[in-house]
Amino acid sequence: MSLEAFHHSEPLTLGVELELQLVNTHDYDLAPYAEDMLRLMAKTPLPGSVVPEMTNSMIEVSTGICHSSSEVLGQLTQIRDALVKSADKLNIAIVGGGTHPFQQWHERRIYDKPRFQELSQLYGYLSKQFTIFGQHVHIGCPDADAALVMLHRMSRYIPHFIALSASSPYVQGQDTAFDSARLNSVFAFPLSGRAPCVLTWGEFEQYFDKMTRTGVVKSMKDFYWDIRPKPEFGTIEIRVFDTPLTIERAAALAGFVQSLAAWFLAEQPFTPAEDDYLVYTYNRFQACRFGMDAVYVDPASGDHMPLREHIVRTIDHIARHATGLGASGALHMLRGEASGGQNDARWLRSRMQDEQLLAEVIRQAAMRFRGTPP
């Protein structure tokens, strides 16, 4: 199978996908209501789409094509309000967060869709363990070569994306000591990690042809990379974000991606190289484990610094581009969180410290998602 041609898209346009948890309102464990939610949601005309995910206690929502983070927020608000209305009819709740804090993976059921059943056959228990919840951000690129350069430039900021979105400190009832434990489940898949460092579409096509000849992959969907090209949309897709607890944070993260992309296109600040990846897995681990308290190793200089300091410095550096895109408010919010060392993982831990009951933490997280303070 040959690689699909890279389609045209308007540069810097955005699309956001959110994988969301369905929980009962009795003990706030996951609830197998995906089919019922999809049936109810189909009755409301909405931007984007609502689709099933790997197991039947989760659904994925996505925006249409957006031009700004405020447009993303507008669309997510419509979708969120419809989700909440549908969930209330079923007496369940919708929650953000990268993992459900105490669900037992062996109790999950694979959603009845051929691709999910095939993946379950291939990956065994990993498929049920894949009941994790991420945010994906698509960014439009001028052309195929520019998409690959953009992909590898964005790779330097993977730790920033992880720390700012981290919301999965609890797994199977335990505090994992990670801010983003979700990504540990992704790393178990054989084609996860990072894309090969090629900067032209011709070279990428050669790589894809070699991989399909091995029989290991059939399509781009088989790559679980942190960032991957999406030729059918004319975008790259950043996949390392935990689903945030609020749609406001999800939209702000999209604004950060868009502002970085605008800086890359306007100033071409550096040329990516294979050596950028010498510190990639170390930086990624640091961000997953320590969140805002991580150490960041600059791939160009080798300097070590607090990640939160590098996030603040980056946001300040791209502020002019954010202003031009109407993303200043979004970046101001993220800058404040980084300066204070705050993220959703820290909020979840603080609620647990106060409540001493994970079900109550989830109840409060569900209130946050619906826009009502707990």
Short mmCIF file of C-alpha atoms in Angstrom, two decimals:
data_model
loop_
_atom_site.label_atom_id
_atom_site.label_comp_id
_atom_site.label_asym_id
_atom_site.label_seq_id
_atom_site.Cartn_x
_atom_site.Cartn_y
_atom_site.Cartn_z
CA MET A 1 0.00 0.00 0.00
CA SER A 2 1.51 3.34 -1.00
CA LEU A 3 1.43 6.44 1.16
CA GLU A 4 -1.48 8.80 0.58
CA ALA A 5 -0.60 12.13 -1.09
CA PHE A 6 -0.27 15.06 1.33
CA HIS A 7 -3.50 17.03 0.97
CA HIS A 8 -3.76 20.81 1.00
CA SER A 9 -4.77 22.54 4.23
CA GLU A 10 -4.68 26.15 5.32
CA PRO A 11 -1.47 26.70 7.33
CA LEU A 12 -1.95 27.13 11.10
CA THR A 13 -5.55 25.87 11.12
CA LEU A 14 -6.37 23.70 14.13
CA GLY A 15 -8.33 20.57 14.93
CA VAL A 16 -8.65 19.08 18.41
CA GLU A 17 -9.67 15.59 19.51
CA LEU A 18 -10.47 14.66 23.12
CA GLU A 19 -10.86 11.14 24.49
CA LEU A 20 -13.24 11.27 27.44
CA GLN A 21 -14.23 9.05 30.36
CA LEU A 22 -17.79 7.86 30.98
CA VAL A 23 -18.38 7.22 34.70
CA ASN A 24 -21.41 6.19 36.75
CA THR A 25 -22.68 8.57 39.43
CA HIS A 26 -22.80 5.91 42.14
CA ASP A 27 -19.14 5.11 42.81
CA TYR A 28 -17.66 7.05 39.84
CA ASP A 29 -16.07 3.97 38.26
CA LEU A 30 -16.06 3.74 34.46
CA ALA A 31 -19.43 2.89 32.93
CA PRO A 32 -20.02 1.04 29.59
CA TYR A 33 -22.29 3.67 28.05
CA ALA A 34 -20.47 4.57 24.82
CA GLU A 35 -23.23 3.23 22.57
CA ASP A 36 -25.99 5.03 24.47
CA MET A 37 -24.03 8.29 24.44
CA LEU A 38 -23.40 8.03 20.68
CA ARG A 39 -27.11 7.41 20.07
CA LEU A 40 -28.14 10.48 22.09
CA MET A 41 -25.38 12.71 20.69
CA ALA A 42 -26.43 11.86 17.11
CA LYS A 43 -29.67 13.79 17.72
CA THR A 44 -27.86 17.11 18.20
CA PRO A 45 -26.23 18.89 15.22
CA LEU A 46 -22.67 19.70 16.32
CA PRO A 47 -19.35 20.75 14.79
CA GLY A 48 -16.80 17.96 14.34
CA SER A 49 -17.68 14.40 15.33
CA VAL A 50 -18.39 12.04 18.23
CA VAL A 51 -17.05 8.50 17.77
CA PRO A 52 -16.36 5.33 19.82
CA GLU A 53 -12.95 4.45 21.18
CA MET A 54 -11.15 1.21 22.05
CA THR A 55 -13.26 0.24 25.07
CA ASN A 56 -16.93 0.93 25.74
CA SER A 57 -16.43 3.32 28.67
CA MET A 58 -14.85 6.02 26.55
CA ILE A 59 -15.74 8.23 23.60
CA GLU A 60 -13.80 10.62 21.39
CA VAL A 61 -15.03 14.06 20.37
CA SER A 62 -13.40 16.31 17.80
CA THR A 63 -13.81 19.85 16.56
CA GLY A 64 -14.13 20.87 12.94
CA ILE A 65 -11.38 22.95 11.31
CA CYS A 66 -10.69 26.02 13.49
CA HIS A 67 -8.65 29.17 12.90
CA SER A 68 -7.95 30.11 16.51
CA SER A 69 -7.92 28.72 20.03
CA SER A 70 -11.04 30.78 20.81
CA GLU A 71 -12.83 29.04 17.92
CA VAL A 72 -11.64 25.69 19.35
CA LEU A 73 -13.09 26.70 22.73
CA GLY A 74 -16.37 27.76 21.11
CA GLN A 75 -16.77 24.42 19.37
CA LEU A 76 -15.68 22.40 22.42
CA THR A 77 -18.19 24.34 24.54
CA GLN A 78 -21.05 23.32 22.23
CA ILE A 79 -19.87 19.70 22.23
CA ARG A 80 -19.28 19.65 26.01
CA ASP A 81 -22.74 21.06 26.74
CA ALA A 82 -24.36 18.41 24.52
CA LEU A 83 -22.28 15.68 26.21
CA VAL A 84 -23.34 16.83 29.67
CA LYS A 85 -27.02 16.97 28.63
CA SER A 86 -26.85 13.43 27.17
CA ALA A 87 -24.93 12.08 30.17
CA ASP A 88 -27.49 13.55 32.59
CA LYS A 89 -30.25 11.66 30.77
CA LEU A 90 -28.32 8.42 31.35
CA ASN A 91 -27.43 9.32 34.94
CA ILE A 92 -23.71 9.15 34.17
CA ALA A 93 -20.98 11.80 34.11
CA ILE A 94 -18.23 12.88 31.71
CA VAL A 95 -14.71 13.38 33.05
CA GLY A 96 -11.40 14.60 31.65
CA GLY A 97 -8.02 13.32 32.82
CA GLY A 98 -5.51 10.99 31.19
CA THR A 99 -6.37 7.92 33.27
CA HIS A 100 -9.32 6.84 35.38
CA PRO A 101 -7.83 6.75 38.89
CA PHE A 102 -9.08 3.36 40.07
CA GLN A 103 -10.67 1.41 37.18
CA GLN A 104 -9.46 -2.19 36.76
CA TRP A 105 -8.36 -2.77 33.16
CA HIS A 106 -9.50 -6.44 33.11
CA GLU A 107 -13.12 -5.31 33.58
CA ARG A 108 -13.08 -3.31 30.33
CA ARG A 109 -14.83 -4.52 27.17
CA ILE A 110 -13.57 -3.80 23.66
CA TYR A 111 -16.01 -1.70 21.63
CA ASP A 112 -17.67 -3.76 18.89
CA LYS A 113 -15.99 -2.31 15.80
CA PRO A 114 -13.81 -4.38 13.42
CA ARG A 115 -10.62 -2.30 13.84
CA PHE A 116 -10.84 -2.40 17.65
CA GLN A 117 -11.47 -6.16 17.60
CA GLU A 118 -8.44 -6.66 15.31
CA LEU A 119 -6.24 -4.58 17.62
CA SER A 120 -7.50 -6.58 20.59
CA GLN A 121 -6.52 -9.83 18.83
CA LEU A 122 -3.07 -8.42 18.05
CA TYR A 123 -2.21 -6.67 21.29
CA GLY A 124 -4.00 -8.81 23.88
CA TYR A 125 -4.28 -7.21 27.32
CA LEU A 126 -2.56 -4.04 26.09
CA SER A 127 -5.80 -3.17 24.27
CA LYS A 128 -7.79 -3.08 27.51
CA GLN A 129 -4.95 -1.26 29.24
CA PHE A 130 -5.35 1.30 26.45
CA THR A 131 -8.39 2.64 28.33
CA ILE A 132 -6.47 5.90 28.62
CA PHE A 133 -7.48 9.34 27.52
CA GLY A 134 -5.51 11.79 25.40
CA GLN A 135 -5.89 15.06 23.57
CA HIS A 136 -4.64 15.24 19.97
CA VAL A 137 -3.95 18.57 18.27
CA HIS A 138 -3.78 18.88 14.48
CA ILE A 139 -2.01 21.85 12.91
CA GLY A 140 -2.29 22.73 9.22
CA CYS A 141 0.99 22.84 7.24
CA PRO A 142 1.81 24.65 3.96
CA ASP A 143 3.01 21.49 2.18
CA ALA A 144 4.38 17.99 2.76
CA ASP A 145 8.04 18.95 3.28
CA ALA A 146 7.05 21.81 5.60
CA ALA A 147 4.97 19.32 7.61
CA LEU A 148 7.99 17.12 8.34
CA VAL A 149 10.16 20.10 9.31
CA MET A 150 7.32 21.32 11.55
CA LEU A 151 6.99 17.84 13.10
CA HIS A 152 10.66 17.69 14.07
CA ARG A 153 10.73 21.27 15.34
CA MET A 154 7.70 20.51 17.55
CA SER A 155 9.57 17.49 18.96
CA ARG A 156 11.74 19.81 21.05
CA TYR A 157 8.59 20.93 22.86
CA ILE A 158 7.14 17.50 23.64
CA PRO A 159 8.17 17.82 27.33
CA HIS A 160 6.37 21.19 27.51
CA PHE A 161 3.19 19.64 26.09
CA ILE A 162 3.38 16.71 28.52
CA ALA A 163 3.94 18.82 31.65
CA LEU A 164 1.26 21.38 30.77
CA SER A 165 -1.39 18.71 30.10
CA ALA A 166 -0.39 16.03 32.64
CA SER A 167 -3.50 14.69 34.39
CA SER A 168 -2.86 11.00 35.05
CA PRO A 169 -1.15 10.53 38.41
CA TYR A 170 -3.36 7.63 39.54
CA VAL A 171 -3.61 4.13 38.05
CA GLN A 172 -5.52 1.18 39.55
CA GLY A 173 -6.06 3.11 42.78
CA GLN A 174 -2.38 3.93 43.29
CA ASP A 175 -0.44 7.16 43.09
CA THR A 176 2.14 6.29 40.44
CA ALA A 177 4.50 9.17 41.38
CA PHE A 178 4.19 10.18 37.69
CA ASP A 179 2.33 13.32 36.61
CA SER A 180 1.52 11.58 33.30
CA ALA A 181 1.33 7.82 33.80
CA ARG A 182 -0.86 7.53 30.68
CA LEU A 183 2.11 7.71 28.34
CA ASN A 184 3.66 4.61 29.94
CA SER A 185 0.78 2.62 28.41
CA VAL A 186 1.44 4.14 24.97
CA PHE A 187 5.15 3.29 25.14
CA ALA A 188 4.27 -0.42 25.41
CA PHE A 189 3.19 -0.45 21.75
CA PRO A 190 5.90 -1.50 19.28
CA LEU A 191 5.50 1.46 16.89
CA SER A 192 5.36 4.20 19.51
CA GLY A 193 8.02 6.82 20.20
CA ARG A 194 9.19 9.29 17.60
CA ALA A 195 9.07 9.55 13.83
CA PRO A 196 12.26 9.00 11.78
CA CYS A 197 14.21 12.23 11.30
CA VAL A 198 13.66 12.84 7.57
CA LEU A 199 12.84 16.33 6.34
CA THR A 200 11.46 15.71 2.83
CA TRP A 201 8.28 13.90 1.82
CA GLY A 202 10.22 11.88 -0.76
CA GLU A 203 12.44 10.43 1.98
CA PHE A 204 9.40 9.79 4.16
CA GLU A 205 7.67 7.93 1.32
CA GLN A 206 10.78 5.72 0.98
CA TYR A 207 10.68 4.99 4.70
CA PHE A 208 6.94 4.19 4.56
CA ASP A 209 7.45 1.88 1.54
CA LYS A 210 10.19 -0.02 3.39
CA MET A 211 7.96 -0.39 6.46
CA THR A 212 4.97 -1.64 4.44
CA ARG A 213 7.22 -4.11 2.59
CA THR A 214 8.20 -5.63 5.93
CA GLY A 215 4.49 -6.28 6.54
CA VAL A 216 4.71 -4.56 9.93
CA VAL A 217 2.48 -1.63 8.94
CA LYS A 218 -0.41 -1.18 6.53
CA SER A 219 -1.22 2.51 7.04
CA MET A 220 -0.21 5.62 8.99
CA LYS A 221 -2.70 4.55 11.68
CA ASP A 222 -0.31 1.78 12.66
CA PHE A 223 2.24 4.32 13.92
CA TYR A 224 1.65 5.40 17.52
CA TRP A 225 4.28 8.14 17.33
CA ASP A 226 4.22 11.16 19.63
CA ILE A 227 3.74 13.30 16.51
CA ARG A 228 2.76 11.89 13.15
CA PRO A 229 1.92 13.38 9.75
CA LYS A 230 -1.73 13.11 8.68
CA PRO A 231 -1.54 13.41 4.89
CA GLU A 232 -5.31 13.01 4.42
CA PHE A 233 -5.82 16.25 6.40
CA GLY A 234 -2.67 18.13 5.38
CA THR A 235 -1.64 18.35 9.05
CA ILE A 236 0.68 16.98 11.68
CA GLU A 237 -0.97 15.47 14.76
CA ILE A 238 0.55 15.93 18.23
CA ARG A 239 -0.53 13.03 20.44
CA VAL A 240 1.27 13.35 23.81
CA PHE A 241 -1.26 15.48 25.69
CA ASP A 242 -3.28 13.93 28.50
CA THR A 243 -6.92 14.96 28.16
CA PRO A 244 -7.19 18.01 30.43
CA LEU A 245 -9.83 18.32 33.14
CA THR A 246 -11.37 21.36 31.41
CA ILE A 247 -12.09 22.35 27.82
CA GLU A 248 -10.51 25.75 28.56
CA ARG A 249 -7.15 24.10 29.12
CA ALA A 250 -7.61 21.93 26.01
CA ALA A 251 -8.21 25.06 23.90
CA ALA A 252 -5.25 26.87 25.51
CA LEU A 253 -2.93 23.98 24.63
CA ALA A 254 -4.11 24.23 21.01
CA GLY A 255 -3.30 27.94 21.14
CA PHE A 256 0.22 27.14 22.35
CA VAL A 257 0.75 24.69 19.47
CA GLN A 258 -0.56 27.21 16.95
CA SER A 259 1.68 30.00 18.30
CA LEU A 260 4.76 27.75 18.14
CA ALA A 261 3.87 26.78 14.57
CA ALA A 262 3.46 30.45 13.59
CA TRP A 263 6.92 31.19 15.02
CA PHE A 264 8.42 28.25 13.11
CA LEU A 265 6.88 29.35 9.80
CA ALA A 266 7.68 33.05 10.20
CA GLU A 267 11.25 32.80 11.49
CA GLN A 268 12.49 29.28 10.63
CA PRO A 269 14.36 29.42 13.97
CA PHE A 270 16.41 26.20 13.65
CA THR A 271 16.88 23.22 11.37
CA PRO A 272 15.97 19.93 13.04
CA ALA A 273 18.67 17.24 13.11
CA GLU A 274 18.99 13.65 14.31
CA ASP A 275 21.12 14.85 17.25
CA ASP A 276 18.05 16.66 18.63
CA TYR A 277 16.84 13.19 19.61
CA LEU A 278 19.85 12.34 21.80
CA VAL A 279 18.02 13.83 24.80
CA TYR A 280 14.46 13.18 23.56
CA THR A 281 13.53 10.15 25.67
CA TYR A 282 15.25 11.61 28.75
CA ASN A 283 13.31 14.87 28.43
CA ARG A 284 10.08 12.99 27.80
CA PHE A 285 10.59 10.77 30.85
CA GLN A 286 11.39 13.78 33.04
CA ALA A 287 8.16 15.53 31.97
CA CYS A 288 6.03 12.40 32.50
CA ARG A 289 7.55 11.66 35.90
CA PHE A 290 7.97 15.12 37.41
CA GLY A 291 5.65 17.37 35.41
CA MET A 292 6.42 21.01 36.15
CA ASP A 293 9.32 19.96 38.40
CA ALA A 294 11.13 18.24 35.51
CA VAL A 295 14.60 19.08 34.28
CA TYR A 296 14.83 20.05 30.60
CA VAL A 297 17.98 19.44 28.58
CA ASP A 298 18.23 21.85 25.66
CA PRO A 299 18.96 19.70 22.57
CA ALA A 300 21.04 22.45 20.93
CA SER A 301 23.18 23.68 23.84
CA GLY A 302 23.03 20.74 26.25
CA ASP A 303 22.11 23.18 29.04
CA HIS A 304 20.06 21.79 31.92
CA MET A 305 17.29 23.97 33.35
CA PRO A 306 13.94 23.62 35.11
CA LEU A 307 11.32 22.72 32.49
CA ARG A 308 8.86 25.26 33.90
CA GLU A 309 11.50 27.97 33.33
CA HIS A 310 11.90 26.89 29.70
CA ILE A 311 8.11 26.88 29.23
CA VAL A 312 7.86 30.46 30.53
CA ARG A 313 10.81 31.53 28.37
CA THR A 314 9.26 29.89 25.28
CA ILE A 315 5.86 31.51 25.86
CA ASP A 316 7.50 34.92 26.25
CA HIS A 317 9.53 34.37 23.09
CA ILE A 318 6.49 33.54 20.93
CA ALA A 319 4.17 36.14 22.51
CA ARG A 320 4.14 38.33 19.38
CA HIS A 321 2.93 35.41 17.26
CA ALA A 322 0.30 34.50 19.88
CA THR A 323 -1.03 38.07 19.78
CA GLY A 324 -1.43 37.89 16.01
CA LEU A 325 -3.47 34.70 16.39
CA GLY A 326 -5.63 35.90 19.25
CA ALA A 327 -3.99 33.35 21.57
CA SER A 328 -2.51 35.76 24.14
CA GLY A 329 -5.12 34.92 26.77
CA ALA A 330 -4.55 31.19 26.32
CA LEU A 331 -0.78 31.55 26.66
CA HIS A 332 -1.14 33.90 29.63
CA MET A 333 -3.11 31.17 31.42
CA LEU A 334 -0.51 28.49 30.64
CA ARG A 335 2.36 30.83 31.61
CA GLY A 336 0.74 31.48 34.99
CA GLU A 337 0.30 27.75 35.61
CA ALA A 338 3.92 27.02 34.63
CA SER A 339 5.27 29.85 36.81
CA GLY A 340 3.35 28.47 39.78
CA GLY A 341 4.26 24.85 38.99
CA GLN A 342 0.58 23.97 38.55
CA ASN A 343 -1.11 21.41 36.31
CA ASP A 344 -4.09 19.07 36.48
CA ALA A 345 -2.05 16.26 38.07
CA ARG A 346 -1.23 18.57 40.96
CA TRP A 347 -4.92 19.53 41.30
CA LEU A 348 -5.95 15.86 41.43
CA ARG A 349 -3.36 15.13 44.12
CA SER A 350 -4.41 18.14 46.19
CA ARG A 351 -8.06 17.01 46.02
CA MET A 352 -7.03 13.50 47.08
CA GLN A 353 -5.05 14.89 50.00
CA ASP A 354 -8.15 16.76 51.17
CA GLU A 355 -10.79 14.10 50.43
CA GLN A 356 -8.90 10.81 50.95
CA LEU A 357 -11.33 9.13 48.51
CA LEU A 358 -10.68 8.80 44.78
CA ALA A 359 -14.40 8.51 43.94
CA GLU A 360 -14.95 11.98 45.44
CA VAL A 361 -11.97 13.33 43.47
CA ILE A 362 -13.59 12.02 40.25
CA ARG A 363 -16.95 13.55 41.24
CA GLN A 364 -15.25 16.92 41.62
CA ALA A 365 -13.36 16.45 38.33
CA ALA A 366 -16.69 15.74 36.61
CA MET A 367 -18.05 19.03 38.00
CA ARG A 368 -14.99 20.83 36.65
CA PHE A 369 -15.49 19.33 33.19
CA ARG A 370 -19.10 20.50 33.03
CA GLY A 371 -17.99 24.02 34.00
CA THR A 372 -19.47 23.97 37.49
CA PRO A 373 -17.04 24.52 40.40
CA PRO A 374 -17.03 21.48 42.75
#
